[in-house]
Amino acid sequence: MAVPSLIEWAFIKAQLSGDDRFACSEDGACWAWLDQRIGQFLYGLYPAKETWRINIAFVLLFPALAPWLIDNIPGKKWLRWYSIFYPFIAAWLLVGGWFGIIEGVTTNNLGGFALNLTVGLAGIVLSLPIGIMLALGRQSRLPLIRWFSVIFIETVRGVPLITLLFVSNILLPIFLPPDVALDAVIRVIIMVSAFASAYMAEVIRGGLQAIPKGQYEAASAMGLGYWQSMRLIILPQALKISIPGIVNTFIGLFKDTTLVIVIGLFDILGIANAMVSNPDWLGLSSETYVFVSLFFFAVCFSMSRYSMRLERKLDTDKR
Amino acid sequence: MPSTENQENANPNGPSIKIEGLNKWFGSFHVLRDINLDVNHGERIVVCGPSGSGKSTLIRCINRLEEHQEGKIVVDGFHLTNDLKQIDAVRSEVGMVFQSFNLFPHLTVLENCTLAPIWVRKQPKREAEAAAMEYLERVKIPEQANKFPGQLSGGQQQRVAIARSLCMKPKIMLFDEPTSALDPEMIKEVLDVMVDLAESGMTMLVVTHEMGFASQVADRVIFMDEGQIIEQNTPQEFFNNPQSDRTKLFLSQILSH
């Protein structure tokens, strides 16, 4: 049986401690490296004595997410305000340096799963609204807006994310004032968000097209303006239909954060790659990649479950 | 309604709707030809005709769901042009009931009814809800207020749609084949509500094939064919003494069974 032997390999016959791979037997998994390396997997090369800042930023994340994900939560209004400021609080904690209270850490040292979470969350939060605007823009009657949306979507969606990350060095400065040097992490966030937005726009456009013309007409006939109709009538329905596609895009985006390795950042997968080629731990790729997969699986599976719950909650068509 | 410089015919004795020389094309298809029509305040008009005769398009021009290319439409003193302000003004005065109900499926019955009063009329929520409950009583489904449209029958949905329009306190109500998508046993409950509304003095334009409704409440029946108004008359004259051959043919077809 496959499952019991996996359990046997991963737990029963596994070796939990030791200084290098020679401490491990051939029969079971070797987890001896965890003790030494777990910090790198979580935080990359972030200074060890400063990692508490990442932990606090992580803990503070939950009250910021709660008002958007949970329906009946006390103090929802205040939590929403807090969640607007959360990105700035998190950025300050991670990068520091401003106001001199905590010491600055160069973002190149931000790595491990903390980097995947930072880029992934920022990408998710940015790509949904940008995707909505692009989807609406693509249907706009104003040619300028329509053409901008079409060109953006088709260009960004038509190339691999890796190439976007490579050329972000050259591309982004074109759109920015000359002396603004963009931090590598910010660059990645912009490119990942842009990439996911293009996909998001098409997912949402699919939802928009599924809304019967009568809904637009009923909204217009009542005197609702364009933005009111969109916000109150069309988008709530279109987004509901698009939930599977939206979450699909989120999941894809989250896993694409591993591509940051191509511009020299060390996310959790980058750390793993570095470790399996280290002579002390050579040959432990199964253990390492299983371990890394668990992190991605935990996040992606949660998103998937949450979206299914949301779909059930929003289902008003019980006949 | 305070009169503005853009308003014409705002006096209560003038026509509620004035249509002059209206022409409309869908591409090269000439769907409305030279329509002239005055609708008085409180007048109840039934528009009938074979499918494709332009009757739905005509009433959809009155709240600008369709744009017309030629002619003049003045609704409650507002000229319908590309001026969005005028269009919005007309739309908030004109209620419309559709063949396919077009309720908002993600909102409850009550939310469907209060949406426009709250967002267009800027009414306080509580006031809008109280008014909505009154109209739901009037269409005899107050007990469904907190259900979703998907949980109601077709007849109930159409009555909610009527209540939803009435919540905007419109001066004119347009009905676009309101009973055509209903099962026969539900047609009556919707027609009853419409008769009740007609008796309250609402200005109504109704596209329908319900000739019983027409003879019971209409002040005038308009027969359209191929984009033209062929004949208009009181229901008695229209049914008993049709003038044109096309009207006679149409009546013989719909009354023969």
PDB file of C-alpha atoms in Angstrom, chain A residues 82-219:
ATOM      1  CA  TYR A  82      -7.007  48.601  10.084  1.00  0.00           C
ATOM      2  CA  SER A  83      -6.648  46.329   7.077  1.00  0.00           C
ATOM      3  CA  ILE A  84      -6.130  49.351   4.840  1.00  0.00           C
ATOM      4  CA  PHE A  85      -3.166  50.384   6.975  1.00  0.00           C
ATOM      5  CA  TYR A  86      -1.876  46.859   7.424  1.00  0.00           C
ATOM      6  CA  PRO A  87       0.267  46.808   4.250  1.00  0.00           C
ATOM      7  CA  PHE A  88       2.157  49.866   5.493  1.00  0.00           C
ATOM      8  CA  ILE A  89       2.593  48.411   8.961  1.00  0.00           C
ATOM      9  CA  ALA A  90       3.836  45.142   7.455  1.00  0.00           C
ATOM     10  CA  ALA A  91       6.199  46.938   5.079  1.00  0.00           C
ATOM     11  CA  TRP A  92       7.612  48.960   7.948  1.00  0.00           C
ATOM     12  CA  LEU A  93       8.133  45.841  10.051  1.00  0.00           C
ATOM     13  CA  LEU A  94       9.773  43.916   7.215  1.00  0.00           C
ATOM     14  CA  VAL A  95      12.011  46.650   5.864  1.00  0.00           C
ATOM     15  CA  GLY A  96      12.388  48.877   8.895  1.00  0.00           C
ATOM     16  CA  GLY A  97      14.860  51.715   8.821  1.00  0.00           C
ATOM     17  CA  TRP A  98      12.257  54.501   8.793  1.00  0.00           C
ATOM     18  CA  PHE A  99      11.928  56.514  11.990  1.00  0.00           C
ATOM     19  CA  GLY A 100      15.032  54.761  13.335  1.00  0.00           C
ATOM     20  CA  ILE A 101      13.055  52.611  15.750  1.00  0.00           C
ATOM     21  CA  ILE A 102      13.969  49.311  14.153  1.00  0.00           C
ATOM     22  CA  GLU A 103      17.021  48.742  12.052  1.00  0.00           C
ATOM     23  CA  GLY A 104      16.775  48.573   8.274  1.00  0.00           C
ATOM     24  CA  VAL A 105      16.977  45.248   6.509  1.00  0.00           C
ATOM     25  CA  THR A 106      17.643  45.143   2.805  1.00  0.00           C
ATOM     26  CA  THR A 107      14.790  43.429   1.061  1.00  0.00           C
ATOM     27  CA  ASN A 108      17.237  41.197  -0.801  1.00  0.00           C
ATOM     28  CA  ASN A 109      17.597  39.377   2.496  1.00  0.00           C
ATOM     29  CA  LEU A 110      13.878  38.804   2.785  1.00  0.00           C
ATOM     30  CA  GLY A 111      13.403  35.243   1.655  1.00  0.00           C
ATOM     31  CA  GLY A 112      12.032  31.827   2.437  1.00  0.00           C
ATOM     32  CA  PHE A 113       8.324  31.344   2.805  1.00  0.00           C
ATOM     33  CA  ALA A 114       7.999  34.877   4.196  1.00  0.00           C
ATOM     34  CA  LEU A 115       8.891  36.141   0.724  1.00  0.00           C
ATOM     35  CA  ASN A 116       6.356  33.841  -0.953  1.00  0.00           C
ATOM     36  CA  LEU A 117       3.671  35.070   1.417  1.00  0.00           C
ATOM     37  CA  THR A 118       4.601  38.733   0.980  1.00  0.00           C
ATOM     38  CA  VAL A 119       4.626  38.624  -2.806  1.00  0.00           C
ATOM     39  CA  GLY A 120       1.644  36.269  -2.987  1.00  0.00           C
ATOM     40  CA  LEU A 121      -0.586  38.295  -0.688  1.00  0.00           C
ATOM     41  CA  ALA A 122       0.336  41.595  -2.279  1.00  0.00           C
ATOM     42  CA  GLY A 123      -0.320  40.070  -5.696  1.00  0.00           C
ATOM     43  CA  ILE A 124      -3.704  38.714  -4.641  1.00  0.00           C
ATOM     44  CA  VAL A 125      -4.802  41.968  -3.065  1.00  0.00           C
ATOM     45  CA  LEU A 126      -3.709  44.030  -6.079  1.00  0.00           C
ATOM     46  CA  SER A 127      -4.707  41.723  -8.918  1.00  0.00           C
ATOM     47  CA  LEU A 128      -8.391  41.471  -8.047  1.00  0.00           C
ATOM     48  CA  PRO A 129      -9.267  45.188  -8.261  1.00  0.00           C
ATOM     49  CA  ILE A 130      -6.923  45.750 -11.213  1.00  0.00           C
ATOM     50  CA  GLY A 131      -8.414  42.720 -12.953  1.00  0.00           C
ATOM     51  CA  ILE A 132     -11.934  44.059 -12.394  1.00  0.00           C
ATOM     52  CA  MET A 133     -11.003  47.452 -13.844  1.00  0.00           C
ATOM     53  CA  LEU A 134      -9.341  45.805 -16.868  1.00  0.00           C
ATOM     54  CA  ALA A 135     -12.370  43.567 -17.446  1.00  0.00           C
ATOM     55  CA  LEU A 136     -14.707  46.571 -17.330  1.00  0.00           C
ATOM     56  CA  GLY A 137     -12.253  48.563 -19.426  1.00  0.00           C
ATOM     57  CA  ARG A 138     -12.245  45.902 -22.098  1.00  0.00           C
ATOM     58  CA  GLN A 139     -16.031  46.305 -22.408  1.00  0.00           C
ATOM     59  CA  SER A 140     -15.922  50.091 -22.268  1.00  0.00           C
ATOM     60  CA  ARG A 141     -17.540  52.172 -24.967  1.00  0.00           C
ATOM     61  CA  LEU A 142     -14.629  54.612 -24.802  1.00  0.00           C
ATOM     62  CA  PRO A 143     -12.062  53.456 -27.374  1.00  0.00           C
ATOM     63  CA  LEU A 144      -9.049  54.744 -25.434  1.00  0.00           C
ATOM     64  CA  ILE A 145      -9.909  52.773 -22.319  1.00  0.00           C
ATOM     65  CA  ARG A 146     -10.915  49.707 -24.315  1.00  0.00           C
ATOM     66  CA  TRP A 147      -7.702  49.688 -26.323  1.00  0.00           C
ATOM     67  CA  PHE A 148      -5.526  50.214 -23.287  1.00  0.00           C
ATOM     68  CA  SER A 149      -7.195  47.251 -21.560  1.00  0.00           C
ATOM     69  CA  VAL A 150      -6.960  44.971 -24.569  1.00  0.00           C
ATOM     70  CA  ILE A 151      -3.316  45.807 -25.209  1.00  0.00           C
ATOM     71  CA  PHE A 152      -2.392  45.389 -21.538  1.00  0.00           C
ATOM     72  CA  ILE A 153      -4.200  42.076 -21.172  1.00  0.00           C
ATOM     73  CA  GLU A 154      -2.960  40.559 -24.411  1.00  0.00           C
ATOM     74  CA  THR A 155       0.632  41.685 -23.984  1.00  0.00           C
ATOM     75  CA  VAL A 156       1.040  40.666 -20.373  1.00  0.00           C
ATOM     76  CA  ARG A 157      -0.856  37.406 -20.759  1.00  0.00           C
ATOM     77  CA  GLY A 158       0.972  36.540 -23.920  1.00  0.00           C
ATOM     78  CA  VAL A 159       4.450  36.251 -22.418  1.00  0.00           C
ATOM     79  CA  PRO A 160       5.882  34.002 -19.690  1.00  0.00           C
ATOM     80  CA  LEU A 161       6.073  35.504 -16.210  1.00  0.00           C
ATOM     81  CA  ILE A 162       9.785  34.690 -16.106  1.00  0.00           C
ATOM     82  CA  THR A 163      10.427  37.017 -19.016  1.00  0.00           C
ATOM     83  CA  LEU A 164       8.430  39.743 -17.305  1.00  0.00           C
ATOM     84  CA  LEU A 165      10.525  39.344 -14.179  1.00  0.00           C
ATOM     85  CA  PHE A 166      13.750  39.442 -16.193  1.00  0.00           C
ATOM     86  CA  VAL A 167      12.811  42.538 -18.111  1.00  0.00           C
ATOM     87  CA  SER A 168      11.238  44.333 -15.140  1.00  0.00           C
ATOM     88  CA  ASN A 169      14.689  45.853 -14.637  1.00  0.00           C
ATOM     89  CA  ILE A 170      14.448  47.512 -18.013  1.00  0.00           C
ATOM     90  CA  LEU A 171      10.700  47.933 -18.404  1.00  0.00           C
ATOM     91  CA  LEU A 172       9.598  49.482 -15.142  1.00  0.00           C
ATOM     92  CA  PRO A 173      12.030  52.434 -15.160  1.00  0.00           C
ATOM     93  CA  ILE A 174      10.442  53.556 -18.447  1.00  0.00           C
ATOM     94  CA  PHE A 175       7.194  54.261 -16.593  1.00  0.00           C
ATOM     95  CA  LEU A 176       8.835  55.795 -13.549  1.00  0.00           C
ATOM     96  CA  PRO A 177      10.625  59.073 -12.827  1.00  0.00           C
ATOM     97  CA  PRO A 178      14.345  58.747 -13.662  1.00  0.00           C
ATOM     98  CA  ASP A 179      15.853  58.607 -10.171  1.00  0.00           C
ATOM     99  CA  VAL A 180      13.442  56.150  -8.614  1.00  0.00           C
ATOM    100  CA  ALA A 181      15.337  52.920  -8.157  1.00  0.00           C
ATOM    101  CA  LEU A 182      12.876  50.173  -7.518  1.00  0.00           C
ATOM    102  CA  ASP A 183      13.509  47.632  -4.872  1.00  0.00           C
ATOM    103  CA  ALA A 184      13.660  44.046  -6.174  1.00  0.00           C
ATOM    104  CA  VAL A 185      10.735  42.850  -4.050  1.00  0.00           C
ATOM    105  CA  ILE A 186       8.555  45.774  -5.134  1.00  0.00           C
ATOM    106  CA  ARG A 187       9.468  45.019  -8.734  1.00  0.00           C
ATOM    107  CA  VAL A 188       8.419  41.420  -8.310  1.00  0.00           C
ATOM    108  CA  ILE A 189       5.155  42.437  -6.676  1.00  0.00           C
ATOM    109  CA  ILE A 190       4.362  44.798  -9.555  1.00  0.00           C
ATOM    110  CA  MET A 191       5.151  42.210 -12.201  1.00  0.00           C
ATOM    111  CA  VAL A 192       3.369  39.318 -10.482  1.00  0.00           C
ATOM    112  CA  SER A 193       0.307  41.529  -9.889  1.00  0.00           C
ATOM    113  CA  ALA A 194       0.286  42.755 -13.475  1.00  0.00           C
ATOM    114  CA  PHE A 195       0.574  39.205 -14.737  1.00  0.00           C
ATOM    115  CA  ALA A 196      -2.211  37.884 -12.505  1.00  0.00           C
ATOM    116  CA  SER A 197      -4.399  40.932 -13.278  1.00  0.00           C
ATOM    117  CA  ALA A 198      -4.364  40.093 -16.968  1.00  0.00           C
ATOM    118  CA  TYR A 199      -5.603  36.582 -16.224  1.00  0.00           C
ATOM    119  CA  MET A 200      -8.043  37.898 -13.646  1.00  0.00           C
ATOM    120  CA  ALA A 201      -9.491  40.331 -16.181  1.00  0.00           C
ATOM    121  CA  GLU A 202     -10.347  37.515 -18.545  1.00  0.00           C
ATOM    122  CA  VAL A 203     -11.820  35.364 -15.779  1.00  0.00           C
ATOM    123  CA  ILE A 204     -14.040  38.251 -14.699  1.00  0.00           C
ATOM    124  CA  ARG A 205     -14.938  39.120 -18.279  1.00  0.00           C
ATOM    125  CA  GLY A 206     -16.283  35.589 -18.545  1.00  0.00           C
ATOM    126  CA  GLY A 207     -18.428  36.263 -15.491  1.00  0.00           C
ATOM    127  CA  LEU A 208     -19.624  39.589 -16.890  1.00  0.00           C
ATOM    128  CA  GLN A 209     -20.684  37.963 -20.131  1.00  0.00           C
ATOM    129  CA  ALA A 210     -22.744  35.408 -18.243  1.00  0.00           C
ATOM    130  CA  ILE A 211     -24.967  38.143 -16.782  1.00  0.00           C
ATOM    131  CA  PRO A 212     -28.183  38.389 -18.813  1.00  0.00           C
ATOM    132  CA  LYS A 213     -28.752  41.625 -20.709  1.00  0.00           C
ATOM    133  CA  GLY A 214     -31.988  42.052 -18.749  1.00  0.00           C
ATOM    134  CA  GLN A 215     -30.008  42.750 -15.581  1.00  0.00           C
ATOM    135  CA  TYR A 216     -28.278  45.714 -17.210  1.00  0.00           C
ATOM    136  CA  GLU A 217     -31.598  46.896 -18.608  1.00  0.00           C
ATOM    137  CA  ALA A 218     -33.430  46.591 -15.298  1.00  0.00           C
ATOM    138  CA  ALA A 219     -30.653  48.548 -13.598  1.00  0.00           C
TER     139      ALA A 219
END
